[in-house]
Amino acid sequence: MPVSIVGILMVAIFVADPPYLRRGLKRVDWQGILLLSVALTSMQVILERGQQQNWFDSNMIRWGTAVCVVSFIGLIYWELKADEPVVNVRILRNLPLSLGSIMGVVFGIALFGTTFILPQFTQELLGYSAYEAGLILAPRAFMLLLCMPLVGRLYNPVDARILVLFGTLVTCWSYYDLARLSLEQGFWDLVPTLMIMGIGMPFMFITLSTLSLSTIPKADMTDASSLYTLARRVGGNIGYALVATLVARGQQIHRVELSAFITPYNPNLADFQRQAADLLVQAGLNPAMLQQAKLGLLNTLVNRQATMMAYNDVSWILGFLFLATIPITLLLPVRRRKRHGQDGTA
């Protein structure tokens, strides 16, 4: 909070609106504000409570979804005819902005989904503390900070679509590594993968943000940037809910699959029970509790492996989401470069 307060004060002191943004408002779009608030609030409640309420088995989720859909439709209809809309949806007729917003939703799902899943994975399965789980994201942030200036320098001489494609493929590489994790992974096993992800992300996000807003008139820049940012935030909220649901459902599915191998005819199970019995006896366990303790260990092992497989499935899904944006990337317009000396400029 102190940092945020300082930031707000610095913006108020040093940042001034250009003349084309000082046009003032003739009337406040209260209807649009109300519809937007209802739509986003109901969507947030649905995404946060959906998994707990088993999604559409719950009347609350069904009614919330209906309110969300009706509010969004009403918002779009109202803002299309409003003179000074709080959300200028008409600006989505700009192709780079609309394509960039679609990709922003997908990138938001994958980025925030990963930010949610990695600390959860390290704490739940690897036994990391909250501090150690937070540190696991540091290599990604470090590489992102390091590569941001490089992306800025490459934007002008290199086709922006190539930069986005490069970032997408590099990020998919990192998700491929994440999809092959096991319970034996350590901190330093995760660092190279997260560094690779940190290299790919600025090539996607920075380039896409610049390209999406490159053809927007200055007077509409605030409306366009707010829509693009909203798309990424909505994608992030969807990502949290999607990942939580996929992990929970994946645990159930893989537990059933693994339980099929727990039979008296499985030699690996017999070896495990003998080794577990020896360890438990050496630990001084009462022989009368031995069978129950062996079943408890087996249950814990199955649950951990099922959860690990569920996390791997999520990484595969998020990686394929990134790959699905490649056709959209190819639809982005080619940035026209001015020739040297054209129109009296160099």
XYZ file of C-alpha atoms in Angstrom:
346
model
C 0.000 0.000 0.000
C 2.730 2.594 0.719
C 4.297 1.961 -2.691
C 0.897 2.327 -4.378
C 0.195 5.577 -2.550
C 3.567 6.988 -3.629
C 2.835 5.899 -7.206
C -0.550 7.640 -7.195
C 1.009 10.853 -5.868
C 3.774 10.763 -8.480
C 1.237 10.296 -11.286
C -0.834 13.198 -9.963
C 2.241 15.439 -9.834
C 4.174 14.489 -12.963
C 1.668 13.043 -15.466
C -0.643 15.424 -17.333
C -3.346 14.578 -19.852
C -2.739 15.786 -23.406
C -5.221 18.316 -24.824
C -7.273 15.722 -26.706
C -8.095 13.990 -23.401
C -9.210 17.188 -21.660
C -12.437 17.418 -23.561
C -14.576 16.856 -20.458
C -17.860 14.956 -20.165
C -21.279 16.302 -21.023
C -22.972 13.495 -19.090
C -21.918 10.489 -17.039
C -22.884 7.093 -18.438
C -24.443 5.814 -15.206
C -26.404 3.073 -16.999
C -23.204 1.738 -18.546
C -21.378 1.874 -15.226
C -24.199 -0.058 -13.538
C -24.345 -2.743 -16.238
C -20.568 -3.098 -16.269
C -20.427 -3.414 -12.477
C -23.170 -6.070 -12.395
C -21.598 -8.045 -15.272
C -18.064 -8.097 -13.852
C -19.178 -8.710 -10.266
C -21.430 -11.633 -11.199
C -18.683 -13.094 -13.388
C -16.189 -12.831 -10.533
C -18.567 -14.578 -8.123
C -19.203 -17.367 -10.634
C -15.500 -17.968 -11.240
C -14.585 -17.887 -7.546
C -17.462 -20.043 -6.285
C -17.974 -22.312 -9.269
C -15.669 -25.158 -8.229
C -16.874 -25.065 -4.609
C -20.519 -25.215 -5.733
C -19.849 -27.892 -8.396
C -20.604 -25.364 -11.112
C -24.000 -25.680 -12.792
C -25.299 -28.157 -10.244
C -25.762 -25.067 -8.075
C -28.755 -22.753 -8.450
C -26.558 -19.831 -7.392
C -24.144 -20.462 -10.263
C -26.957 -20.871 -12.774
C -28.647 -17.646 -11.709
C -25.324 -15.830 -11.550
C -24.476 -16.945 -15.069
C -27.846 -15.741 -16.334
C -27.331 -12.336 -14.680
C -23.792 -12.106 -16.093
C -24.845 -12.939 -19.665
C -27.860 -10.616 -19.645
C -25.763 -7.797 -18.152
C -23.037 -8.152 -20.762
C -25.550 -8.228 -23.612
C -27.325 -5.192 -22.156
C -23.990 -3.414 -21.717
C -22.985 -3.963 -25.347
C -26.397 -2.826 -26.616
C -26.407 0.283 -24.431
C -22.824 1.311 -25.148
C -23.314 0.983 -28.913
C -25.919 3.749 -28.836
C -24.512 5.902 -26.008
C -22.925 9.224 -27.012
C -20.210 9.031 -24.347
C -19.994 5.350 -23.344
C -18.053 4.277 -20.300
C -16.869 1.304 -22.411
C -16.371 2.231 -26.046
C -17.107 -1.158 -27.645
C -17.335 0.488 -31.067
C -13.575 0.731 -31.079
C -13.361 -3.067 -31.349
C -14.042 -2.619 -35.053
C -10.302 -1.984 -35.222
C -8.906 -5.361 -36.332
C -5.522 -5.280 -34.535
C -7.235 -4.297 -31.278
C -9.918 -6.980 -31.502
C -7.417 -9.714 -32.429
C -5.032 -8.537 -29.724
C -7.824 -8.581 -27.146
C -8.736 -12.160 -28.079
C -5.106 -13.199 -27.714
C -4.922 -11.202 -24.482
C -7.713 -13.327 -23.000
C -5.862 -16.543 -23.915
C -2.532 -15.234 -22.648
C -4.193 -14.065 -19.441
C -5.639 -17.538 -18.864
C -2.255 -19.193 -19.299
C -0.138 -16.591 -17.474
C -2.311 -16.213 -14.387
C -3.132 -19.912 -14.432
C 0.598 -20.655 -14.151
C 1.048 -18.034 -11.437
C -1.695 -19.841 -9.500
C -0.588 -23.408 -10.134
C 3.174 -23.265 -9.505
C 3.097 -22.078 -5.861
C 0.233 -24.462 -5.172
C 2.188 -27.361 -6.685
C 5.370 -26.612 -4.743
C 3.564 -26.171 -1.414
C 1.118 -29.061 -1.730
C 3.385 -31.708 -3.244
C 6.983 -30.609 -2.650
C 6.438 -29.276 0.867
C 7.755 -25.756 0.224
C 6.951 -22.924 2.580
C 4.980 -19.927 1.326
C 8.227 -17.942 1.077
C 9.976 -20.679 -0.944
C 6.927 -21.047 -3.185
C 7.057 -17.322 -3.888
C 10.753 -17.521 -4.744
C 10.015 -20.165 -7.371
C 8.518 -17.420 -9.581
C 11.596 -15.177 -9.246
C 13.558 -16.648 -12.215
C 10.634 -15.948 -14.548
C 10.329 -12.369 -13.324
C 14.094 -11.810 -13.604
C 14.265 -12.997 -17.221
C 11.155 -10.996 -18.113
C 12.779 -7.839 -16.717
C 16.007 -8.612 -18.557
C 14.339 -9.234 -21.928
C 11.951 -6.275 -21.945
C 14.548 -3.761 -23.262
C 15.624 -6.269 -25.909
C 12.058 -6.620 -27.176
C 11.761 -2.835 -27.354
C 14.869 -2.620 -29.527
C 13.732 -5.438 -31.826
C 10.212 -4.080 -32.371
C 11.120 -1.623 -35.138
C 13.554 -3.694 -37.255
C 11.739 -7.042 -36.902
C 8.217 -7.946 -38.021
C 6.055 -7.854 -34.894
C 4.330 -11.105 -35.864
C 7.688 -12.890 -35.834
C 8.372 -11.599 -32.323
C 4.973 -12.801 -31.084
C 5.453 -16.202 -32.737
C 8.912 -16.542 -31.212
C 7.559 -15.721 -27.768
C 4.670 -18.154 -28.192
C 6.919 -21.044 -29.222
C 9.429 -20.385 -26.433
C 6.629 -20.264 -23.860
C 5.187 -23.505 -25.230
C 8.624 -25.055 -24.737
C 8.464 -24.103 -21.055
C 4.986 -25.631 -20.695
C 6.288 -28.819 -22.308
C 8.900 -29.014 -19.545
C 6.302 -28.258 -16.862
C 4.084 -31.045 -18.222
C 6.815 -33.598 -17.441
C 7.413 -32.723 -13.793
C 7.523 -35.386 -11.098
C 7.529 -35.536 -7.311
C 11.324 -35.809 -7.379
C 11.788 -32.286 -8.801
C 13.738 -29.774 -6.769
C 14.011 -25.977 -6.812
C 16.921 -25.918 -9.247
C 15.129 -28.336 -11.573
C 12.386 -25.725 -12.016
C 14.661 -22.711 -12.509
C 15.660 -23.384 -16.183
C 12.028 -23.965 -17.174
C 10.851 -20.747 -15.554
C 13.732 -18.807 -17.105
C 12.642 -20.056 -20.519
C 9.094 -18.905 -19.780
C 10.428 -15.522 -18.677
C 12.220 -15.150 -22.020
C 9.123 -15.921 -24.075
C 6.568 -13.789 -22.248
C 7.897 -10.277 -23.036
C 8.121 -11.164 -26.720
C 4.407 -11.917 -26.623
C 2.916 -9.385 -24.226
C 4.955 -6.281 -25.002
C 4.847 -6.777 -28.760
C 1.158 -7.651 -28.796
C 0.255 -4.667 -26.616
C 2.135 -2.270 -28.909
C 0.795 -3.825 -32.103
C -2.804 -3.923 -30.851
C -2.769 -0.189 -30.094
C -0.586 0.913 -33.008
C -3.461 1.907 -35.320
C -5.689 3.517 -32.688
C -6.227 7.301 -32.967
C -4.721 9.209 -30.034
C -8.125 10.450 -28.913
C -9.314 6.829 -28.516
C -6.130 5.480 -26.940
C -7.499 5.484 -23.381
C -10.611 3.529 -24.408
C -8.557 1.049 -26.434
C -5.931 0.402 -23.758
C -8.620 -0.077 -21.098
C -10.402 -2.683 -23.245
C -7.151 -4.507 -23.952
C -6.213 -4.506 -20.268
C -9.704 -5.682 -19.296
C -9.411 -8.601 -21.729
C -6.219 -9.777 -20.053
C -7.703 -9.396 -16.577
C -10.833 -11.323 -17.535
C -8.566 -14.005 -18.984
C -6.660 -14.107 -15.706
C -9.829 -14.620 -13.674
C -10.916 -17.375 -16.049
C -7.444 -18.889 -15.715
C -7.691 -19.149 -11.927
C -11.094 -20.858 -12.106
C -10.090 -23.105 -15.019
C -6.901 -24.333 -13.360
C -8.621 -25.011 -10.026
C -11.343 -27.010 -11.770
C -8.931 -28.955 -13.993
C -6.750 -29.916 -11.036
C -9.708 -31.043 -8.920
C -11.287 -33.071 -11.727
C -7.908 -34.429 -12.846
C -7.173 -35.697 -9.336
C -10.411 -37.690 -9.356
C -9.814 -39.141 -12.803
C -6.200 -40.169 -12.186
C -7.023 -41.584 -8.760
C -9.526 -43.932 -10.354
C -6.958 -44.893 -13.007
C -4.226 -45.582 -10.448
C -6.569 -47.449 -8.111
C -7.153 -50.013 -10.863
C -3.564 -51.220 -10.320
C -4.078 -51.861 -6.607
C -4.871 -55.563 -6.736
C -3.442 -58.626 -4.931
C -2.018 -59.743 -8.298
C 0.233 -56.719 -8.744
C 3.816 -57.684 -7.740
C 4.809 -54.031 -7.335
C 2.065 -53.569 -4.758
C 3.279 -56.602 -2.823
C 6.845 -55.231 -2.768
C 5.591 -51.839 -1.580
C 3.590 -53.399 1.258
C 6.593 -55.460 2.443
C 8.902 -52.434 2.420
C 6.276 -50.285 4.148
C 5.738 -52.935 6.809
C 9.497 -53.144 7.520
C 9.780 -49.371 7.851
C 6.730 -49.115 10.090
C 7.963 -51.896 12.375
C 11.387 -50.236 12.617
C 9.608 -47.011 13.571
C 8.053 -48.855 16.518
C 4.471 -49.079 15.228
C 2.108 -51.379 17.093
C 1.694 -54.551 14.972
C -2.071 -54.354 15.469
C -2.073 -51.038 13.576
C 0.240 -52.245 10.825
C -2.388 -53.047 8.170
C -4.241 -49.780 8.648
C -0.973 -47.818 8.490
C 0.059 -49.562 5.256
C -3.284 -48.666 3.673
C -2.862 -45.060 4.840
C 0.577 -44.833 3.219
C -0.749 -46.366 0.021
C -3.662 -43.937 -0.067
C -1.309 -40.972 0.425
C 0.973 -42.207 -2.347
C -1.914 -42.636 -4.795
C -3.312 -39.188 -3.986
C 0.069 -37.498 -4.470
C 0.696 -39.206 -7.791
C -2.835 -38.441 -8.999
C -2.365 -34.773 -8.085
C 1.009 -34.664 -9.857
C -0.562 -36.097 -13.013
C -3.369 -33.530 -12.791
C -0.847 -30.678 -12.650
C 0.938 -32.117 -15.682
C -2.360 -32.252 -17.569
C -2.975 -28.580 -16.806
C 0.458 -27.661 -18.191
C -0.347 -29.533 -21.410
C -3.658 -27.707 -21.747
C -2.131 -24.275 -21.133
C 0.624 -25.014 -23.639
C -1.913 -25.969 -26.303
C -3.833 -22.751 -25.566
C -0.732 -20.802 -26.537
C -0.339 -22.852 -29.712
C -3.964 -22.100 -30.591
C -3.111 -18.386 -30.833
C -0.668 -18.913 -33.712
C -3.357 -18.679 -36.456
C -4.623 -15.456 -34.865
C -1.058 -14.090 -34.829
C -0.802 -14.662 -38.567
C -3.967 -12.580 -39.064
C -2.405 -9.535 -37.424
C -1.659 -6.802 -39.980
C 1.886 -6.256 -41.186
C 3.341 -3.078 -39.759
C 4.241 -0.692 -42.552
C 7.667 0.879 -42.301
C 8.418 4.299 -43.721
C 11.175 4.367 -46.272
C 14.222 6.472 -45.675
C 13.568 10.025 -46.756
C 9.880 9.480 -47.478
C 7.666 12.547 -46.833
C 10.747 14.594 -45.955
C 11.623 12.402 -42.978
C 14.521 10.082 -42.339
